[in-house]
Short mmCIF file of C-alpha atoms in Angstrom, two decimals:
data_model
loop_
_atom_site.label_atom_id
_atom_site.label_comp_id
_atom_site.label_asym_id
_atom_site.label_seq_id
_atom_site.Cartn_x
_atom_site.Cartn_y
_atom_site.Cartn_z
CA MET A 831 15.97 -19.22 37.70
CA GLN A 832 13.82 -20.67 34.71
CA THR A 833 10.25 -19.41 34.55
CA VAL A 834 7.23 -21.41 33.25
CA LEU A 835 7.47 -18.82 30.16
CA ASP A 836 11.25 -19.90 29.34
CA LYS A 837 10.38 -23.68 30.37
CA ALA A 838 7.30 -22.97 27.44
CA LEU A 839 9.74 -21.35 24.98
CA SER A 840 12.39 -24.09 25.56
CA ALA A 841 10.31 -26.55 23.41
CA PHE A 842 10.26 -24.46 20.30
CA PRO A 843 13.09 -24.05 17.43
CA ARG A 844 14.51 -20.36 17.34
CA ALA A 845 17.10 -19.13 15.11
CA ASP A 846 19.73 -16.47 17.38
CA LEU A 847 18.64 -13.33 15.15
CA LEU A 848 19.41 -10.99 17.83
CA GLN A 849 22.59 -12.16 19.37
CA GLY A 850 21.70 -10.89 23.01
CA PRO A 851 18.93 -8.38 24.46
CA THR A 852 18.52 -4.85 23.33
CA PRO A 853 19.44 -2.37 25.86
CA ILE A 854 16.84 -0.35 27.63
CA GLN A 855 17.91 3.36 28.48
CA ARG A 856 16.35 6.37 30.70
CA ALA A 857 15.05 9.41 28.38
CA CYS A 858 16.59 11.99 30.59
CA ARG A 859 16.11 14.54 28.07
CA LEU A 860 12.89 13.68 27.22
CA GLU A 861 11.93 13.83 30.81
CA GLN A 862 13.51 17.16 31.08
CA GLN A 863 11.21 18.39 28.23
CA LEU A 864 7.97 17.00 29.46
CA GLY A 865 8.35 17.65 32.61
CA LEU A 866 8.59 14.10 33.97
CA HIS A 867 10.62 14.80 36.83
CA GLU A 868 8.19 17.04 38.68
CA GLN A 869 5.54 14.53 38.10
CA GLN A 870 7.95 12.18 39.53
CA VAL A 871 7.37 9.90 36.46
CA GLN A 872 9.97 8.10 34.88
CA LEU A 873 10.50 7.50 30.76
CA TYR A 874 12.68 4.57 29.77
CA ILE A 875 13.01 3.47 26.03
CA LYS A 876 13.92 0.14 24.70
CA ARG A 877 15.43 -0.06 21.91
CA ASP A 878 14.35 -2.82 19.11
CA ASP A 879 15.53 -0.78 16.83
CA HIS A 880 19.04 -1.29 18.04
CA MET A 881 19.53 -5.07 16.22
CA LEU A 882 22.53 -6.52 14.03
CA ILE A 883 21.00 -7.27 11.05
CA GLY A 884 19.10 -5.73 8.36
CA GLY A 885 18.67 -2.58 10.18
CA GLY A 886 17.38 -4.17 13.37
CA GLY A 887 13.23 -3.82 14.50
CA ASN A 888 10.78 -5.77 15.82
CA LYS A 889 10.24 -8.46 13.00
CA LEU A 890 13.36 -9.91 13.84
CA ARG A 891 11.99 -11.31 17.31
CA LYS A 892 9.39 -12.80 15.30
CA LEU A 893 11.32 -14.08 12.69
CA GLU A 894 13.74 -16.05 15.20
CA PHE A 895 10.84 -18.59 15.71
CA HIS A 896 9.67 -18.81 11.83
CA LEU A 897 13.41 -18.91 10.80
CA GLY A 898 13.89 -22.13 13.59
CA ALA A 899 11.13 -23.67 12.39
CA ALA A 900 12.08 -23.09 8.64
CA LEU A 901 15.34 -24.32 9.14
CA GLN A 902 13.92 -27.68 10.92
CA ASP A 903 11.74 -27.96 7.93
CA GLY A 904 14.57 -28.02 5.14
CA ILE A 905 12.68 -24.95 3.46
CA ASP A 906 14.39 -23.40 0.70
CA THR A 907 12.32 -20.43 -0.04
CA ILE A 908 10.75 -17.91 2.12
CA ILE A 909 7.51 -16.02 0.83
CA THR A 910 6.11 -13.24 2.72
CA VAL A 911 4.07 -10.15 2.06
CA GLY A 912 3.68 -6.43 2.94
CA GLY A 913 3.51 -2.95 1.54
CA ILE A 914 6.00 -1.39 -0.90
CA GLN A 915 7.75 -0.32 2.60
CA SER A 916 7.17 -3.35 4.71
CA ASN A 917 9.58 -3.52 7.31
CA HIS A 918 9.03 -7.13 7.61
CA ALA A 919 9.40 -7.74 4.15
CA ARG A 920 13.09 -5.73 4.08
CA LEU A 921 14.08 -8.14 7.46
CA THR A 922 12.97 -11.29 5.55
CA ALA A 923 15.20 -10.44 3.31
CA ALA A 924 17.85 -10.03 5.34
CA VAL A 925 17.55 -12.83 6.98
CA CYS A 926 17.32 -14.88 4.30
CA ALA A 927 20.73 -13.70 2.33
CA ARG A 928 22.52 -14.47 5.96
CA GLN A 929 21.15 -17.95 5.75
CA GLY A 930 21.37 -18.84 2.25
CA ILE A 931 17.47 -19.08 1.67
CA ASP A 932 15.64 -17.67 -1.52
CA CYS A 933 13.51 -14.74 -0.58
CA GLU A 934 10.64 -13.88 -2.54
CA LEU A 935 8.53 -10.54 -1.46
CA ILE A 936 4.86 -9.76 -2.33
CA LEU A 937 4.23 -6.40 -1.97
CA SER A 938 0.78 -4.58 -2.37
CA ARG A 939 0.07 -0.96 -2.41
CA ALA A 940 -1.61 -0.49 1.19
CA VAL A 941 -0.46 3.28 1.31
CA PRO A 942 -1.94 5.90 -1.26
CA LYS A 943 1.47 7.37 -1.92
CA ARG A 944 3.53 7.33 -5.32
CA GLU A 945 6.22 9.50 -4.76
CA ALA A 946 9.97 8.70 -6.12
CA ASP A 947 11.12 8.15 -2.69
CA TYR A 948 8.55 6.21 -1.88
CA GLU A 949 8.41 3.94 -4.22
CA LEU A 950 12.10 3.51 -4.58
CA ASN A 951 14.16 4.63 -1.54
CA GLY A 952 14.08 3.24 2.23
CA ASN A 953 12.80 -0.32 2.59
CA ARG A 954 12.53 -1.06 -1.26
CA LEU A 955 16.11 -0.18 -1.85
CA LEU A 956 17.13 -2.28 1.34
CA ASP A 957 14.71 -5.25 -0.29
CA HIS A 958 17.19 -5.09 -3.40
CA LEU A 959 20.13 -4.80 -2.00
CA PHE A 960 19.59 -7.96 0.29
CA GLY A 961 18.37 -9.80 -3.14
CA ALA A 962 15.24 -10.69 -2.72
CA ARG A 963 12.72 -11.03 -5.63
CA VAL A 964 10.15 -8.92 -5.11
CA HIS A 965 6.70 -8.82 -6.95
CA VAL A 966 4.72 -5.06 -6.48
CA LEU A 967 1.48 -6.20 -7.22
CA PRO A 968 -1.06 -3.80 -9.05
CA GLN A 969 -3.86 -2.03 -6.63
CA GLY A 970 -6.40 -4.39 -5.55
CA LYS A 971 -4.79 -7.27 -5.61
CA ASP A 972 -4.51 -9.91 -2.41
CA ALA A 973 -1.10 -10.34 -1.56
CA GLN A 974 -1.50 -13.16 0.57
CA VAL A 975 -3.38 -14.80 -2.56
CA GLN A 976 -0.68 -14.38 -4.83
CA ALA A 977 1.98 -15.71 -2.29
CA GLU A 978 -0.02 -18.66 -2.36
CA ILE A 979 0.11 -18.87 -5.65
CA ARG A 980 4.04 -18.48 -6.06
CA ALA A 981 4.30 -20.96 -3.15
CA ALA A 982 2.41 -23.67 -5.28
CA GLN A 983 4.42 -22.94 -8.63
CA LEU A 984 7.53 -23.55 -6.71
CA ARG A 985 6.19 -26.52 -4.97
CA ALA A 986 5.76 -27.95 -8.64
CA ALA A 987 9.16 -27.30 -9.48
CA GLY A 988 10.38 -28.86 -6.99
CA ARG A 989 11.22 -26.54 -4.43
CA LYS A 990 10.19 -26.40 -0.74
CA PRO A 991 8.63 -23.20 0.55
CA LEU A 992 7.31 -21.29 3.45
CA VAL A 993 4.51 -18.34 3.16
CA ILE A 994 4.80 -16.13 6.24
CA PRO A 995 1.95 -13.95 6.37
CA THR A 996 2.19 -10.13 7.22
CA GLY A 997 4.74 -8.95 9.89
CA GLY A 998 4.96 -12.39 10.38
CA SER A 999 2.06 -11.97 13.22
CA THR A 1000 1.21 -15.73 13.61
CA PRO A 1001 1.27 -17.67 17.00
CA VAL A 1002 4.57 -18.80 16.07
CA GLY A 1003 5.70 -15.61 15.17
CA SER A 1004 4.40 -14.04 18.70
CA LEU A 1005 6.31 -16.51 20.42
CA GLY A 1006 9.20 -13.80 19.66
CA TYR A 1007 7.85 -11.03 21.66
CA ALA A 1008 6.51 -13.61 24.79
CA ARG A 1009 10.59 -14.26 24.82
CA CYS A 1010 11.28 -10.20 25.05
CA ALA A 1011 8.34 -9.94 28.22
CA ALA A 1012 10.46 -12.80 29.60
CA GLU A 1013 13.76 -10.54 28.60
CA ILE A 1014 12.15 -7.24 29.95
CA THR A 1015 11.46 -8.61 33.48
CA ARG A 1016 15.26 -10.00 33.38
CA GLN A 1017 16.33 -6.06 32.79
CA GLU A 1018 13.59 -4.49 35.45
CA THR A 1019 15.73 -6.80 37.82
CA GLU A 1020 19.15 -4.97 36.73
CA LEU A 1021 17.61 -1.93 36.67
CA ASP A 1022 16.37 -1.92 40.29
CA VAL A 1023 12.69 -0.91 38.22
CA GLN A 1024 9.50 -2.31 37.63
CA PHE A 1025 7.46 -1.01 34.87
CA THR A 1026 3.86 0.32 34.97
CA GLN A 1027 3.42 -0.36 31.73
CA VAL A 1028 4.71 -1.67 28.17
CA MET A 1029 3.93 0.73 25.35
CA ILE A 1030 4.29 -0.22 21.46
CA ALA A 1031 2.44 0.38 18.29
CA ASN A 1032 0.10 -2.22 16.85
CA GLY A 1033 -0.11 -2.76 13.31
CA SER A 1034 -0.57 -6.59 12.74
CA ALA A 1035 -0.86 -7.63 16.32
CA GLY A 1036 2.11 -10.15 16.51
CA THR A 1037 3.88 -7.74 18.72
CA HIS A 1038 1.46 -6.67 21.46
CA ALA A 1039 -0.28 -10.55 21.86
CA GLY A 1040 3.31 -11.76 22.53
CA LEU A 1041 4.05 -9.25 25.11
CA ALA A 1042 0.35 -9.37 26.60
CA ALA A 1043 1.02 -13.68 26.34
CA GLY A 1044 4.40 -13.41 28.13
CA PHE A 1045 3.11 -10.87 30.91
CA GLU A 1046 0.32 -12.93 31.20
CA LEU A 1047 2.27 -16.51 31.78
CA LEU A 1048 4.92 -14.11 34.21
CA GLY A 1049 1.81 -13.14 36.12
CA ARG A 1050 2.17 -9.51 35.25
CA GLY A 1051 -1.34 -9.48 33.49
CA ALA A 1052 -1.39 -9.01 29.45
CA ALA A 1053 -2.81 -5.76 30.32
CA THR A 1054 0.79 -4.25 31.31
CA VAL A 1055 0.87 -3.88 27.37
CA ARG A 1056 -0.60 -0.49 25.54
CA SER A 1057 -0.55 -0.04 22.21
CA TRP A 1058 -1.55 2.66 19.62
CA SER A 1059 -3.51 1.02 16.38
CA VAL A 1060 -1.39 2.27 13.48
CA LEU A 1061 -3.71 0.05 10.86
CA THR A 1062 -7.45 -0.23 11.73
CA ASP A 1063 -10.36 1.00 13.68
CA ARG A 1064 -9.94 0.20 17.80
CA ASP A 1065 -12.13 -2.80 17.45
CA THR A 1066 -10.63 -4.48 14.56
CA ALA A 1067 -7.18 -4.24 16.04
CA ALA A 1068 -8.72 -5.41 20.15
CA ALA A 1069 -10.32 -8.05 18.19
CA ARG A 1070 -7.26 -9.45 16.31
CA THR A 1071 -4.97 -8.82 19.22
CA LEU A 1072 -7.52 -10.59 21.57
CA GLN A 1073 -7.55 -13.78 19.48
CA LEU A 1074 -4.04 -13.76 18.52
CA THR A 1075 -2.86 -13.44 22.40
CA ARG A 1076 -5.42 -16.74 23.08
CA GLN A 1077 -3.64 -18.47 20.62
CA THR A 1078 -0.23 -17.91 21.45
CA LEU A 1079 -0.73 -18.65 25.10
CA ALA A 1080 -2.36 -21.87 23.77
CA LEU A 1081 0.85 -22.69 21.75
CA LEU A 1082 2.73 -21.89 24.97
CA GLY A 1083 0.77 -24.24 26.92
CA SER A 1084 -1.52 -22.09 28.92
CA SER A 1085 -5.30 -22.50 29.40
CA ALA A 1086 -5.28 -18.86 31.00
CA ALA A 1087 -8.72 -17.50 30.20
CA LEU A 1088 -7.79 -14.41 28.79
CA ARG A 1089 -10.42 -11.31 29.57
CA THR A 1090 -11.21 -9.28 26.46
CA ASP A 1091 -10.30 -6.12 28.83
CA ALA A 1092 -6.97 -7.35 29.14
CA ILE A 1093 -6.06 -6.16 25.86
CA ASP A 1094 -5.45 -2.40 25.88
CA ILE A 1095 -5.52 -0.42 22.50
CA ASP A 1096 -5.73 3.31 21.43
CA ALA A 1097 -6.84 4.42 17.98
CA SER A 1098 -6.58 8.08 18.55
CA GLN A 1099 -3.30 8.37 16.64
CA LEU A 1100 -4.50 6.31 13.45
CA GLY A 1101 -5.21 9.57 11.55
CA GLU A 1102 -6.58 9.25 7.98
CA GLY A 1103 -5.34 5.41 8.06
CA TYR A 1104 -1.86 3.30 7.64
CA GLY A 1105 1.17 5.12 6.58
CA LEU A 1106 -0.63 8.43 6.55
CA PRO A 1107 1.19 11.09 8.20
CA THR A 1108 -0.20 13.00 10.74
CA PRO A 1109 0.59 16.09 13.01
CA ALA A 1110 1.03 14.08 16.16
CA MET A 1111 3.15 11.80 14.57
CA LEU A 1112 5.36 14.48 13.14
CA GLU A 1113 6.10 16.26 16.14
CA ALA A 1114 6.84 13.16 17.89
CA VAL A 1115 9.58 11.87 15.83
CA GLN A 1116 11.04 15.58 15.92
CA LEU A 1117 10.87 15.52 19.54
CA MET A 1118 12.65 12.16 19.91
CA ALA A 1119 15.42 12.79 17.17
CA ARG A 1120 16.20 16.60 18.93
CA CYS A 1121 15.69 15.38 22.85
CA GLU A 1122 17.55 11.92 22.55
CA GLY A 1123 19.29 11.69 18.95
CA LEU A 1124 16.52 8.83 18.58
CA LEU A 1125 14.88 7.88 15.26
CA LEU A 1126 11.07 6.50 14.79
CA ASP A 1127 9.92 5.62 12.16
CA PRO A 1128 6.87 7.47 10.71
CA VAL A 1129 4.32 4.51 10.07
CA TYR A 1130 4.33 2.95 13.57
CA SER A 1131 6.39 3.78 16.40
CA GLY A 1132 6.24 7.59 15.57
CA LYS A 1133 2.57 7.51 15.80
CA ALA A 1134 2.32 5.54 19.58
CA PHE A 1135 5.08 8.09 20.82
CA ALA A 1136 2.43 10.27 19.61
CA GLY A 1137 0.23 8.77 22.19
CA LEU A 1138 2.38 7.79 25.00
CA LEU A 1139 3.19 12.10 24.43
CA GLY A 1140 -0.32 12.63 25.06
CA ASP A 1141 -0.97 10.07 27.66
CA LEU A 1142 1.97 11.66 29.58
CA ARG A 1143 0.77 15.37 28.83
CA GLN A 1144 -2.87 14.20 30.62
CA GLY A 1145 -1.48 13.31 33.42
CA ARG A 1146 -2.26 9.30 32.90
CA TYR A 1147 0.15 8.33 35.18
CA ARG A 1148 1.20 8.71 39.09
CA SER A 1149 4.31 9.90 41.29
CA GLY A 1150 6.72 7.05 41.13
CA ASP A 1151 5.53 5.53 37.82
CA SER A 1152 8.01 4.06 35.27
CA VAL A 1153 6.64 3.47 31.11
CA LEU A 1154 8.64 1.67 29.37
CA PHE A 1155 8.22 2.52 25.07
CA VAL A 1156 9.65 -0.02 23.18
CA MET A 1157 11.26 1.27 19.81
CA THR A 1158 9.93 -1.48 17.00
CA GLY A 1159 12.75 0.10 14.46
CA GLY A 1160 11.57 0.87 10.80
CA THR A 1161 14.47 3.20 10.36
CA PRO A 1162 14.70 3.33 6.78
CA GLY A 1163 10.90 4.32 6.13
CA LEU A 1164 11.89 7.74 7.17
CA TYR A 1165 13.64 8.09 3.90
CA ALA A 1166 10.77 6.87 2.28
CA TYR A 1167 8.98 9.74 3.92
CA ARG A 1168 11.40 12.74 2.83
CA ASP A 1169 8.82 14.57 1.22
CA THR A 1170 6.74 15.11 4.68
CA PHE A 1171 9.40 15.79 6.78
CA ILE A 1172 11.40 18.11 4.18
CA ALA A 1173 8.14 19.93 4.02
CA ARG A 1174 8.27 21.21 7.87
#
């Protein structure tokens, strides 16, 4: 049965990059390790790292709608921005390679790391393999400004470029996670479970905003989503997420008045800043790997899962609750943080 959300989403062009829903699996070994069986709390994982293009990850959902619009408009070059180890940049390069569109990446030094693995391995290696033209900016240069300058140069040369902002986190990009909310709802029916809460990392806010907008339109409420900020303080992240959620709802034709308290964000796992390791992140990555054989990334889902572990250990959820953690990918980033993990 088509929902109001499904109907609203059908109005937008979309490139099929996922080739079907990503799986949801129960984390039985983690439940045992954390004593969740005794508490009668169930833990599930949605594998948004489990995608076929470019190593997978949440940015592909956003790129489905950005690319759909780009193909409709006859775009021949996509320019995007991010940090040295940007997952969004890597996946944009992969998608462009698949579609035969030129790709240029404007990368800034958002994290104070200079190790050889950080500069050349992980996502940076893959950017090169996917054939993107990479511009690494000196410290202090604004990547978005440079992207617009480069786009103007290409237009002057007769090309037709599109600039996609950091993380693909625009109202159009957020449609990808509004669609994911509908996907999760259908999977709940298949699994005969309803998730008490859906947990994610929050960087550029598009994933949280899309899910929040989707669940709001589905009648579940935006507060179904809980996230951990990995980029900014709580107030900044909440304001950005609220604004983007409202914009996404408006794009979907909804006049819903979203309250400020509908956006649930925790900044306790940020540590010293974006991309900087924390002891809790290291424990979370190792625990997931050693209990479930799954790989979290050190920048986003590693910190978010550390936050979820804190919630579970503090008894935030009650008997009968089922919680869903969305693994948003970023596995190549592990190789850029070799020094962090080898030191343990």
